[in-house]
Amino acid sequence: MLATLYLRALDNRSAEPMLGDRYADEAVQRIDFDFGKSKMGARNAVPVAMRANALDRWVEEALRGGNCASRDSSPGMTVLHLGCGLDSRFERTDPPEGVEWYDIDQPDVIELRRRLFPERPHHHTIGRR
């Protein structure tokens, strides 16, 4: 969970980010952890950013009824992001009004999420074992 967060932050810091996840970058800066000791580098960030980017596009297409350019969504749509970890997909995809989003993971993960990512309307976090 921390590894993918850090790799998305590294992508954001690159000259030409593939994903550009500023939310991950901001979260990494708030965590008291020495990521420099890890053996992860910018080279490792590419596949993580590619995967997140592809998933973001799929989510955006679903949220907009197949048309990513439209901000219209199906009324009453609900998104369940199971095993969300520290993914900032809600922040990156910025769902339109009418979408209820639930990030669901273990209670300790949700506790950390709540400290790192600000609450927003229509965004819910649930910690369950």
PDB file of C-alpha atoms in Angstrom:
ATOM      1  CA  MET A   1       0.000   0.000   0.000  1.00  0.00           C
ATOM      2  CA  LEU A   2       2.797   2.448   0.853  1.00  0.00           C
ATOM      3  CA  ALA A   3       4.849   1.243  -2.109  1.00  0.00           C
ATOM      4  CA  THR A   4       2.198   2.050  -4.715  1.00  0.00           C
ATOM      5  CA  LEU A   5       1.477   5.389  -3.018  1.00  0.00           C
ATOM      6  CA  TYR A   6       5.177   6.272  -3.144  1.00  0.00           C
ATOM      7  CA  LEU A   7       5.540   5.164  -6.770  1.00  0.00           C
ATOM      8  CA  ARG A   8       2.572   7.305  -7.818  1.00  0.00           C
ATOM      9  CA  ALA A   9       4.240  10.223  -5.978  1.00  0.00           C
ATOM     10  CA  LEU A  10       7.515   9.569  -7.831  1.00  0.00           C
ATOM     11  CA  ASP A  11       5.628   9.600 -11.134  1.00  0.00           C
ATOM     12  CA  ASN A  12       4.124  12.957 -10.164  1.00  0.00           C
ATOM     13  CA  ARG A  13       7.610  14.368  -9.520  1.00  0.00           C
ATOM     14  CA  SER A  14       8.964  13.268 -12.902  1.00  0.00           C
ATOM     15  CA  ALA A  15       9.501  15.734 -15.751  1.00  0.00           C
ATOM     16  CA  GLU A  16       6.735  14.047 -17.771  1.00  0.00           C
ATOM     17  CA  PRO A  17       4.328  12.325 -15.372  1.00  0.00           C
ATOM     18  CA  MET A  18       2.136   9.616 -16.820  1.00  0.00           C
ATOM     19  CA  LEU A  19      -0.508   9.853 -14.074  1.00  0.00           C
ATOM     20  CA  GLY A  20       0.307  13.114 -12.303  1.00  0.00           C
ATOM     21  CA  ASP A  21      -1.116  12.074  -8.921  1.00  0.00           C
ATOM     22  CA  ARG A  22      -0.497  15.168  -6.809  1.00  0.00           C
ATOM     23  CA  TYR A  23      -2.691  13.679  -4.077  1.00  0.00           C
ATOM     24  CA  ALA A  24      -0.269  10.759  -3.639  1.00  0.00           C
ATOM     25  CA  ASP A  25       2.666  13.160  -3.620  1.00  0.00           C
ATOM     26  CA  GLU A  26       1.050  15.313  -0.921  1.00  0.00           C
ATOM     27  CA  ALA A  27       0.182  12.215   1.148  1.00  0.00           C
ATOM     28  CA  VAL A  28       3.750  10.871   0.967  1.00  0.00           C
ATOM     29  CA  GLN A  29       5.035  14.194   2.281  1.00  0.00           C
ATOM     30  CA  ARG A  30       2.724  13.884   5.323  1.00  0.00           C
ATOM     31  CA  ILE A  31       3.759  10.320   6.231  1.00  0.00           C
ATOM     32  CA  ASP A  32       6.566   9.900   8.751  1.00  0.00           C
ATOM     33  CA  PHE A  33       8.408   7.202   6.803  1.00  0.00           C
ATOM     34  CA  ASP A  34      11.814   7.215   5.104  1.00  0.00           C
ATOM     35  CA  PHE A  35      10.881   6.211   1.562  1.00  0.00           C
ATOM     36  CA  GLY A  36      14.479   6.899   0.534  1.00  0.00           C
ATOM     37  CA  LYS A  37      15.534   3.628   2.174  1.00  0.00           C
ATOM     38  CA  SER A  38      13.351   1.674  -0.221  1.00  0.00           C
ATOM     39  CA  LYS A  39      14.836   0.270  -3.388  1.00  0.00           C
ATOM     40  CA  MET A  40      12.006   1.779  -5.410  1.00  0.00           C
ATOM     41  CA  GLY A  41      12.845   4.386  -8.001  1.00  0.00           C
ATOM     42  CA  ALA A  42      11.349   6.268 -10.927  1.00  0.00           C
ATOM     43  CA  ARG A  43      11.782   3.194 -13.140  1.00  0.00           C
ATOM     44  CA  ASN A  44       9.385   1.275 -10.866  1.00  0.00           C
ATOM     45  CA  ALA A  45       6.845   4.101 -11.010  1.00  0.00           C
ATOM     46  CA  VAL A  46       6.065   3.639 -14.713  1.00  0.00           C
ATOM     47  CA  PRO A  47       4.048   0.382 -14.535  1.00  0.00           C
ATOM     48  CA  VAL A  48       2.186   1.563 -11.423  1.00  0.00           C
ATOM     49  CA  ALA A  49       1.272   4.857 -13.120  1.00  0.00           C
ATOM     50  CA  MET A  50       0.263   3.079 -16.339  1.00  0.00           C
ATOM     51  CA  ARG A  51      -2.060   0.711 -14.470  1.00  0.00           C
ATOM     52  CA  ALA A  52      -3.618   3.518 -12.383  1.00  0.00           C
ATOM     53  CA  ASN A  53      -4.088   5.657 -15.492  1.00  0.00           C
ATOM     54  CA  ALA A  54      -5.879   2.824 -17.337  1.00  0.00           C
ATOM     55  CA  LEU A  55      -8.145   2.130 -14.349  1.00  0.00           C
ATOM     56  CA  ASP A  56      -8.920   5.850 -13.985  1.00  0.00           C
ATOM     57  CA  ARG A  57      -9.978   6.041 -17.643  1.00  0.00           C
ATOM     58  CA  TRP A  58     -12.265   2.998 -17.223  1.00  0.00           C
ATOM     59  CA  VAL A  59     -13.835   4.506 -14.110  1.00  0.00           C
ATOM     60  CA  GLU A  60     -14.333   7.869 -15.824  1.00  0.00           C
ATOM     61  CA  GLU A  61     -15.961   6.180 -18.812  1.00  0.00           C
ATOM     62  CA  ALA A  62     -18.350   4.269 -16.542  1.00  0.00           C
ATOM     63  CA  LEU A  63     -19.151   7.396 -14.512  1.00  0.00           C
ATOM     64  CA  ARG A  64     -19.985   9.346 -17.625  1.00  0.00           C
ATOM     65  CA  GLY A  65     -22.061   6.668 -19.304  1.00  0.00           C
ATOM     66  CA  GLY A  66     -19.411   5.798 -21.884  1.00  0.00           C
ATOM     67  CA  ASN A  67     -18.541   9.393 -22.810  1.00  0.00           C
ATOM     68  CA  CYS A  68     -15.459  10.613 -20.910  1.00  0.00           C
ATOM     69  CA  ALA A  69     -15.956  14.171 -22.210  1.00  0.00           C
ATOM     70  CA  SER A  70     -19.388  14.492 -20.576  1.00  0.00           C
ATOM     71  CA  ARG A  71     -19.826  15.521 -16.937  1.00  0.00           C
ATOM     72  CA  ASP A  72     -23.289  13.926 -16.905  1.00  0.00           C
ATOM     73  CA  SER A  73     -23.671  10.685 -15.003  1.00  0.00           C
ATOM     74  CA  SER A  74     -26.391   8.196 -14.317  1.00  0.00           C
ATOM     75  CA  PRO A  75     -28.406   9.516 -11.355  1.00  0.00           C
ATOM     76  CA  GLY A  76     -27.903   7.483  -8.223  1.00  0.00           C
ATOM     77  CA  MET A  77     -24.725   5.712  -9.364  1.00  0.00           C
ATOM     78  CA  THR A  78     -22.739   4.055  -6.567  1.00  0.00           C
ATOM     79  CA  VAL A  79     -19.046   3.119  -6.718  1.00  0.00           C
ATOM     80  CA  LEU A  80     -17.592   0.513  -4.346  1.00  0.00           C
ATOM     81  CA  HIS A  81     -13.800   0.670  -4.277  1.00  0.00           C
ATOM     82  CA  LEU A  82     -12.986  -2.547  -2.426  1.00  0.00           C
ATOM     83  CA  GLY A  83      -9.491  -2.898  -0.984  1.00  0.00           C
ATOM     84  CA  CYS A  84      -8.858   0.762  -1.784  1.00  0.00           C
ATOM     85  CA  GLY A  85      -5.630   1.049   0.214  1.00  0.00           C
ATOM     86  CA  LEU A  86      -4.219   4.543  -0.213  1.00  0.00           C
ATOM     87  CA  ASP A  87      -5.422   4.922  -3.787  1.00  0.00           C
ATOM     88  CA  SER A  88      -6.546   8.462  -4.635  1.00  0.00           C
ATOM     89  CA  ARG A  89      -8.811   7.410  -7.513  1.00  0.00           C
ATOM     90  CA  PHE A  90     -11.774   9.362  -6.101  1.00  0.00           C
ATOM     91  CA  GLU A  91      -9.679  12.526  -6.036  1.00  0.00           C
ATOM     92  CA  ARG A  92      -8.179  11.925  -9.497  1.00  0.00           C
ATOM     93  CA  THR A  93     -11.427  11.068 -11.274  1.00  0.00           C
ATOM     94  CA  ASP A  94     -13.494  13.738  -9.470  1.00  0.00           C
ATOM     95  CA  PRO A  95     -16.896  12.032  -9.870  1.00  0.00           C
ATOM     96  CA  PRO A  96     -19.797  14.285 -10.837  1.00  0.00           C
ATOM     97  CA  GLU A  97     -22.708  15.042  -8.486  1.00  0.00           C
ATOM     98  CA  GLY A  98     -25.098  12.156  -8.103  1.00  0.00           C
ATOM     99  CA  VAL A  99     -22.316   9.608  -7.586  1.00  0.00           C
ATOM    100  CA  GLU A 100     -21.895   8.084  -4.125  1.00  0.00           C
ATOM    101  CA  TRP A 101     -18.365   6.679  -3.714  1.00  0.00           C
ATOM    102  CA  TYR A 102     -17.375   4.187  -1.012  1.00  0.00           C
ATOM    103  CA  ASP A 103     -13.706   3.413  -0.293  1.00  0.00           C
ATOM    104  CA  ILE A 104     -13.661   0.148   1.679  1.00  0.00           C
ATOM    105  CA  ASP A 105     -10.699  -1.538   3.362  1.00  0.00           C
ATOM    106  CA  GLN A 106      -9.391  -2.792   6.705  1.00  0.00           C
ATOM    107  CA  PRO A 107     -10.055  -0.429   9.650  1.00  0.00           C
ATOM    108  CA  ASP A 108      -6.369   0.521  10.107  1.00  0.00           C
ATOM    109  CA  VAL A 109      -6.073   1.374   6.409  1.00  0.00           C
ATOM    110  CA  ILE A 110      -9.206   3.527   6.516  1.00  0.00           C
ATOM    111  CA  GLU A 111      -7.911   5.302   9.625  1.00  0.00           C
ATOM    112  CA  LEU A 112      -4.731   6.271   7.736  1.00  0.00           C
ATOM    113  CA  ARG A 113      -6.748   7.257   4.630  1.00  0.00           C
ATOM    114  CA  ARG A 114      -8.835   9.624   6.712  1.00  0.00           C
ATOM    115  CA  ARG A 115      -5.666  11.346   7.968  1.00  0.00           C
ATOM    116  CA  LEU A 116      -4.153  11.656   4.482  1.00  0.00           C
ATOM    117  CA  PHE A 117      -7.107  12.474   2.232  1.00  0.00           C
ATOM    118  CA  PRO A 118      -9.652  15.154   3.153  1.00  0.00           C
ATOM    119  CA  GLU A 119     -13.318  14.191   3.289  1.00  0.00           C
ATOM    120  CA  ARG A 120     -15.501  15.427   0.461  1.00  0.00           C
ATOM    121  CA  PRO A 121     -19.242  15.308  -0.171  1.00  0.00           C
ATOM    122  CA  HIS A 122     -20.488  11.982  -1.584  1.00  0.00           C
ATOM    123  CA  HIS A 123     -17.238  10.249  -0.588  1.00  0.00           C
ATOM    124  CA  HIS A 124     -17.433   7.681   2.183  1.00  0.00           C
ATOM    125  CA  THR A 125     -14.804   5.505   3.836  1.00  0.00           C
ATOM    126  CA  ILE A 126     -15.653   2.233   5.551  1.00  0.00           C
ATOM    127  CA  GLY A 127     -13.302   0.073   7.581  1.00  0.00           C
ATOM    128  CA  ARG A 128     -14.378  -3.579   7.866  1.00  0.00           C
ATOM    129  CA  ARG A 129     -12.604  -6.783   8.779  1.00  0.00           C
TER     130      ARG A 129
END
